[in-house]
CSV table of C-alpha atoms in Angstrom, one decimal:
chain,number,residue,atom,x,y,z
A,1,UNK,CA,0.0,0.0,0.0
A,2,UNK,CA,1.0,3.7,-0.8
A,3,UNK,CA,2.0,5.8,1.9
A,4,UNK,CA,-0.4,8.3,2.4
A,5,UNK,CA,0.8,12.0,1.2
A,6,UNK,CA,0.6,14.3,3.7
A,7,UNK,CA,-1.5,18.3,2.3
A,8,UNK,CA,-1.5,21.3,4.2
A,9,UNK,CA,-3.5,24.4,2.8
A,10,UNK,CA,-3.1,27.6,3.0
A,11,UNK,CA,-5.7,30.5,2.1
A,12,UNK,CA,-6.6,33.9,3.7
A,13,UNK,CA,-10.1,32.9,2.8
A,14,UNK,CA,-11.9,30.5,5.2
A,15,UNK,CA,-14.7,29.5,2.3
A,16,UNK,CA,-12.1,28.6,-0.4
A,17,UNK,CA,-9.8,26.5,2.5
A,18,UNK,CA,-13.2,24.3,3.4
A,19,UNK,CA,-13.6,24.1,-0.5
A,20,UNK,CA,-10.2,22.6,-0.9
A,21,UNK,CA,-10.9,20.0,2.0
A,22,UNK,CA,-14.1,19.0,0.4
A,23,UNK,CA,-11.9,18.2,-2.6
A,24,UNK,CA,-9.1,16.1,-1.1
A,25,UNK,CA,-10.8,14.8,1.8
A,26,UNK,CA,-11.8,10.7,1.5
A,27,UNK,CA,-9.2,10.3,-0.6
A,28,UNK,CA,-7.1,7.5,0.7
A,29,UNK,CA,-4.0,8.2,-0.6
A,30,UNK,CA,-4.3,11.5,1.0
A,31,UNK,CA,-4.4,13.3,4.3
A,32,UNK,CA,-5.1,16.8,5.2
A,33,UNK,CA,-2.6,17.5,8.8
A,34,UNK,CA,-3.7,21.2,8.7
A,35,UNK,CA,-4.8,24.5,7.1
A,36,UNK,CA,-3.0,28.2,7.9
A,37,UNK,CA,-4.7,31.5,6.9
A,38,UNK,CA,-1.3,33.6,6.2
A,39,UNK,CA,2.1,32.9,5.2
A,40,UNK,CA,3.2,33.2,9.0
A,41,UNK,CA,0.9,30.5,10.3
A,42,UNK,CA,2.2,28.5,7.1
A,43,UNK,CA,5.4,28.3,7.7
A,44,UNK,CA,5.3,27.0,11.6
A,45,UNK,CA,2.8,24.3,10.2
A,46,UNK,CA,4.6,23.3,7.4
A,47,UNK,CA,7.8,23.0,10.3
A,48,UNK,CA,4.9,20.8,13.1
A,49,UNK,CA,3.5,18.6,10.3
A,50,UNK,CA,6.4,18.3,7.9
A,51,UNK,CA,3.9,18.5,4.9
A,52,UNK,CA,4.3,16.4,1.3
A,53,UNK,CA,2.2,19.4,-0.6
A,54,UNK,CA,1.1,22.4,0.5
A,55,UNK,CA,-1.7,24.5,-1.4
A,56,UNK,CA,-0.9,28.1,-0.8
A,57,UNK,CA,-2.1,31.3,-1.9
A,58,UNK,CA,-0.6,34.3,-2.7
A,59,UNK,CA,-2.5,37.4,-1.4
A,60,UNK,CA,-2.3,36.7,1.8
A,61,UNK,CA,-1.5,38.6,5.6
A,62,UNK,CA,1.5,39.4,7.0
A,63,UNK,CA,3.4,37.2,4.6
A,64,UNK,CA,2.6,36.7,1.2
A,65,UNK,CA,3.1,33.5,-0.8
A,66,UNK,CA,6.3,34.7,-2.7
A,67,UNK,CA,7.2,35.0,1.0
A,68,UNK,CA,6.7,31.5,1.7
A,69,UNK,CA,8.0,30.6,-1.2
A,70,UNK,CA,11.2,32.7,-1.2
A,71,UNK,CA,11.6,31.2,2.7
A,72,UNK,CA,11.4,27.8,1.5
A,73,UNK,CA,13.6,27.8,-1.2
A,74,UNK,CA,17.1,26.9,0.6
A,75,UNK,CA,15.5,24.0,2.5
A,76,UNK,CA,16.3,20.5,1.7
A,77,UNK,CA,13.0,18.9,3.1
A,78,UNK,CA,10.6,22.0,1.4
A,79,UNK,CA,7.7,20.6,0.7
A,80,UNK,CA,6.2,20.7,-3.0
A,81,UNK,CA,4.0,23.5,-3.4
A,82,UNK,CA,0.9,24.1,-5.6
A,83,UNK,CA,0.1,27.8,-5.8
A,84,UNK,CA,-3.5,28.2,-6.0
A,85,UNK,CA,-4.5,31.8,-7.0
A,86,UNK,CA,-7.0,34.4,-8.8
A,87,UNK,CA,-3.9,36.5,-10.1
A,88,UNK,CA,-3.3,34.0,-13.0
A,89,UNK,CA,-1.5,36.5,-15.4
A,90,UNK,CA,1.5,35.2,-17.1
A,91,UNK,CA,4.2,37.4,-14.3
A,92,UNK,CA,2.7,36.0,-11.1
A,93,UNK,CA,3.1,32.4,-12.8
A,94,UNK,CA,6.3,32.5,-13.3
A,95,UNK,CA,7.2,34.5,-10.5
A,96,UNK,CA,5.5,31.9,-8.6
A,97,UNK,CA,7.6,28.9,-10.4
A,98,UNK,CA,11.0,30.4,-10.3
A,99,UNK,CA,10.7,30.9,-6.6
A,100,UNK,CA,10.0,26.9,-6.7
A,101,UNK,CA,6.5,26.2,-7.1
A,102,UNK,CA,5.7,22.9,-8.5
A,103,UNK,CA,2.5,23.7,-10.1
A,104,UNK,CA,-0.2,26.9,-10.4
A,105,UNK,CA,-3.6,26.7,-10.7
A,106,UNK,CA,-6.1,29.2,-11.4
A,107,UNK,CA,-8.8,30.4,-9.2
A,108,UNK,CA,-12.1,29.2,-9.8
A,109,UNK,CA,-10.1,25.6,-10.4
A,110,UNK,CA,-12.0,22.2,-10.4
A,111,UNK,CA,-11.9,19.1,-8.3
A,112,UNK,CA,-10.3,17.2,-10.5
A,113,UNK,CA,-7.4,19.6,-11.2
A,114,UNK,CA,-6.8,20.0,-8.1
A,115,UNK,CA,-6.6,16.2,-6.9
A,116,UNK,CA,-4.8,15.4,-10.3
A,117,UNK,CA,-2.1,18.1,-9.5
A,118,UNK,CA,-1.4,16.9,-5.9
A,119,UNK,CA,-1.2,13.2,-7.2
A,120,UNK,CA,1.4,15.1,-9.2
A,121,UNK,CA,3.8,17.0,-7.1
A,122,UNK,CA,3.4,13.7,-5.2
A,123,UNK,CA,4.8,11.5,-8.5
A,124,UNK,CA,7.6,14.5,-8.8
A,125,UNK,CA,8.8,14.0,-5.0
A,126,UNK,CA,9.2,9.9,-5.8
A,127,UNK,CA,10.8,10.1,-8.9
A,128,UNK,CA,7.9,9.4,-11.3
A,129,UNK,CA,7.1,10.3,-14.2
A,130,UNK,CA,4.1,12.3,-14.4
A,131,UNK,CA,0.8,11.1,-16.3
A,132,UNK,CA,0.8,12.2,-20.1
A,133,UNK,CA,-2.1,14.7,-19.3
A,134,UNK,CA,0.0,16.0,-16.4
A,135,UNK,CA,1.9,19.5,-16.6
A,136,UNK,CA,0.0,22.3,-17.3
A,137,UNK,CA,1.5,24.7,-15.3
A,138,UNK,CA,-1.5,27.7,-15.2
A,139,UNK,CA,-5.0,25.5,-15.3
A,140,UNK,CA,-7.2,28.2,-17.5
A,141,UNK,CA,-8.4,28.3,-21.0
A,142,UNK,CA,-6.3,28.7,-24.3
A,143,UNK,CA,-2.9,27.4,-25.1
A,144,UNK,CA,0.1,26.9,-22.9
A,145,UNK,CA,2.5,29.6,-23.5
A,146,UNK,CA,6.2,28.6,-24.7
A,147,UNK,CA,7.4,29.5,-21.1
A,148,UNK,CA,4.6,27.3,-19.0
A,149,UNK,CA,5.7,24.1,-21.4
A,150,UNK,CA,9.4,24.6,-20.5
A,151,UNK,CA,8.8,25.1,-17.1
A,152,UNK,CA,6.3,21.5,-16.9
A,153,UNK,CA,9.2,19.9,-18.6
A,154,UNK,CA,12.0,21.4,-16.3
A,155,UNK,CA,10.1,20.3,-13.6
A,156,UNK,CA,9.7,17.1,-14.6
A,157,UNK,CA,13.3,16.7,-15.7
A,158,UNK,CA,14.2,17.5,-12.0
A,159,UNK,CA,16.0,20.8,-12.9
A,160,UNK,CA,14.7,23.2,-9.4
A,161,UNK,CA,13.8,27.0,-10.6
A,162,UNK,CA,15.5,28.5,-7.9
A,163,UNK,CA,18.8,28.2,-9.8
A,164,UNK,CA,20.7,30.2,-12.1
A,165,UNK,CA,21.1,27.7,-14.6
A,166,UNK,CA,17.3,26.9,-14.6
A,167,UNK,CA,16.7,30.5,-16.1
A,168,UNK,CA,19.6,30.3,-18.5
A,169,UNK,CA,18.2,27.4,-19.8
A,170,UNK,CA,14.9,28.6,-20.3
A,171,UNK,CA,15.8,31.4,-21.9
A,172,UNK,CA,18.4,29.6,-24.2
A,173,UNK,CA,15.7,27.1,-25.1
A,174,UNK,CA,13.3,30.0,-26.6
A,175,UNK,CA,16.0,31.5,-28.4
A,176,UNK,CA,16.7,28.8,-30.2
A,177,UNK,CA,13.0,28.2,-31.1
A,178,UNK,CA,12.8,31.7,-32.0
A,179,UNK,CA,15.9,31.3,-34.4
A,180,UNK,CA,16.6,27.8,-34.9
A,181,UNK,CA,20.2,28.5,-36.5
A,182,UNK,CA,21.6,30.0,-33.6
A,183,UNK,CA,22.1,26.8,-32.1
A,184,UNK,CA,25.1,26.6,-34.4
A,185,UNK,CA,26.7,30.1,-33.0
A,186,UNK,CA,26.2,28.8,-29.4
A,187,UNK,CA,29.8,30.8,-27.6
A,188,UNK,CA,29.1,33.7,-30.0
A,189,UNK,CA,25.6,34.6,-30.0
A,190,UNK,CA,23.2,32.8,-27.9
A,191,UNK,CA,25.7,32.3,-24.6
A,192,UNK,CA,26.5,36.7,-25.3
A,193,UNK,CA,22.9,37.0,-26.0
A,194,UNK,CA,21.4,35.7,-22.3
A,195,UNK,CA,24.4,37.3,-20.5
A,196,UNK,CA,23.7,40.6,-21.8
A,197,UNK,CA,19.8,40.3,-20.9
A,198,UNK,CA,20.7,39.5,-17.0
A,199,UNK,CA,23.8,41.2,-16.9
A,200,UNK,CA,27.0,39.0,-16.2
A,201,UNK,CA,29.5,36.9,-18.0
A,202,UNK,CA,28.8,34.1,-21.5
A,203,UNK,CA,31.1,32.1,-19.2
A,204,UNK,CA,28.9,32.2,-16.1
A,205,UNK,CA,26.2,31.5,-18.4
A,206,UNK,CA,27.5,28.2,-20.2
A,207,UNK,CA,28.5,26.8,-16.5
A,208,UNK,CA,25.1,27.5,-15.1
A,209,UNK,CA,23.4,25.9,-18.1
A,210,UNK,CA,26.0,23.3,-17.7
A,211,UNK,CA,25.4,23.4,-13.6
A,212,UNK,CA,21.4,22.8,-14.6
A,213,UNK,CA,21.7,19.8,-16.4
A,214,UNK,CA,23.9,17.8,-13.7
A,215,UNK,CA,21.7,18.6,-11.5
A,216,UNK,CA,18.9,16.6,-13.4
A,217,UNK,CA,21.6,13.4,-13.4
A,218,UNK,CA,22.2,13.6,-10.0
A,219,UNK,CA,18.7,13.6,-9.1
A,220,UNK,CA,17.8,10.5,-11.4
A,221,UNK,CA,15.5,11.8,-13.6
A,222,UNK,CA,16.7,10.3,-16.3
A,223,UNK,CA,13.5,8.4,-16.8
A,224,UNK,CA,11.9,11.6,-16.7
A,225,UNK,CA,13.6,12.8,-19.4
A,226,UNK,CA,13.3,9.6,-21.5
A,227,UNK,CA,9.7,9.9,-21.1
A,228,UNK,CA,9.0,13.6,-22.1
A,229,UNK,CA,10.4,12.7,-25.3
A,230,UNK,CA,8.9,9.6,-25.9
A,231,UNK,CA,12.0,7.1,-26.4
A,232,UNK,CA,15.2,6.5,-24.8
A,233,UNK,CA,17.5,9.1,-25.2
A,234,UNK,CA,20.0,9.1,-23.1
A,235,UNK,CA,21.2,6.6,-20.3
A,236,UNK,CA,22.9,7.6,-16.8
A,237,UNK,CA,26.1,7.7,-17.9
A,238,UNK,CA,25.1,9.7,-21.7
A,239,UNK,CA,25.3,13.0,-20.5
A,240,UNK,CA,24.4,15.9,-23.4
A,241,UNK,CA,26.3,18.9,-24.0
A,242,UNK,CA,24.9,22.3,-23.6
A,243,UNK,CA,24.1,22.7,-26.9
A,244,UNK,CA,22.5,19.4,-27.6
A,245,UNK,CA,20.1,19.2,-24.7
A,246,UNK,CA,19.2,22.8,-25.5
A,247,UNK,CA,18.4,21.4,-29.3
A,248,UNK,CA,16.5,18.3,-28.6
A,249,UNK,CA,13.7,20.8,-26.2
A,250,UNK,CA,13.5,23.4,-28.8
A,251,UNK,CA,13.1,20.4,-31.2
A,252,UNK,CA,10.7,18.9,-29.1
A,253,UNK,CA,8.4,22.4,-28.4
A,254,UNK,CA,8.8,23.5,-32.5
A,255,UNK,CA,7.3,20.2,-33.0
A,256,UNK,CA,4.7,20.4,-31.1
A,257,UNK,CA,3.5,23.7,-32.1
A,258,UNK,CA,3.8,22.6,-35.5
A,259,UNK,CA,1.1,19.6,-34.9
């Protein structure tokens, strides 16, 4: 039998809390150990119940969820963290994932998101790999945007959005769907290129890049990664260069916006 995931939620609003107990109460795989009403109360629960996934808000009292978030970020045992919110434009959910959220979901959301999304995060924190539905980063209508799919597959891959690398990456990934060719005048253009938009060093950037993808070793994914593209592309010990991993997303997205 499955161990069951500890959830602790988090809202300002008493209303949507009860809602979001409704949802994930009865489930067996899941257990509710508490609820918080600001980011204060949040953090000494998630440190008395040692949470698996806490649903948290962001517009909250005394300390917001970015504050949770940005408090959580150094910690090894940091829960996962779905951010549940009505501010679902595209800066609050990426804000909200590069200060380490695994998931956002927009408010009003639906029961079945909202289980299917904890299942998730749970599935992430074993090693998993996450249903082929799974990943949609902002739950709302219309397409994913280009930064939401990296971001599900970054996740996924293992690769945590609190470091440099993770940013790099992203943004080396879209410049190369943007302008396939530049993938070719990787040192002279595209390293140049990021460095210039976040002010430091091409050098700083290839290590972080390079920093981003060990990381995703190291933690195992490579299942993960095998899975997101459908076939077995690399092993443990077939570690890509910058240049090809950054290639084989962009491949990857530019085909699935062409289909």
């Amino acid at each position: 039998m499955e161990q069951t995931a500890k959830i602790l939620i988090v809202d300002d609003n008493a209303q949507i809390r009860s809602t979001l107990r409704g949802i994930l109460e009865g489930q067996e795989d899941l257990c509710i150990v508490g609820e918080a009403a600001d980011g204060i109360e949040a953090l000494d629960k998630i440190a008395q119940f040692s949470p698996d996934v806490v649903l948290l808000d962001i517009v909250m009292p005394r300390l917001d969820g970015f504050g949770v978030l940005e408090a959580l970020a150094d910690r090894q045992d940091a829960p996962a963290v779905i951010v549940i919110s009505a501010l679902a434009q595209e800066g609050f959910i990426l804000r909200s994932v590069e200060l380490g959220a695994t998931f956002f979901l927009a408010k009003p959301f639906d029961v079945s998101s909202v289980r299917n999304r904890v299942r998730d995060c749970i599935a992430v924190r074993m090693g998993r790999p996450l249903r082929p539905a799974a990943g949609r980063i902002a739950v709302r209508s219309g397409e994913k945007s280009v930064d939401e799919k990296i971001s599900t597959m970054f996740i996924t891959m293992g690769i945590p959005a609190h470091i440099k690398g993770y940013t790099f990456l992203r943004e080396a990934v879209k410049m190369v769907i943007n302008n396939p060719d530049i993938i070719n005048r990787i040192t002279k253009e595209l390293y140049p290129g990021i460095a210039k938009t976040y002010d430091t060093s091409a050098s700083k950037v290839e290590r972080a890049i390079r920093h981003a993808i060990e990381v995703a070793w190291t933690r195992g994914k490579i299942e993960n990664i095998n899975d997101i593209f459908g076939y077995n592309v690399y092993t443990r010990n077939d570690k890509p260069t910058n240049g090809e991993f950054i290639a084989l997303i962009a491949d990857k997205l530019i085909m699935e916006n062409a289909a």
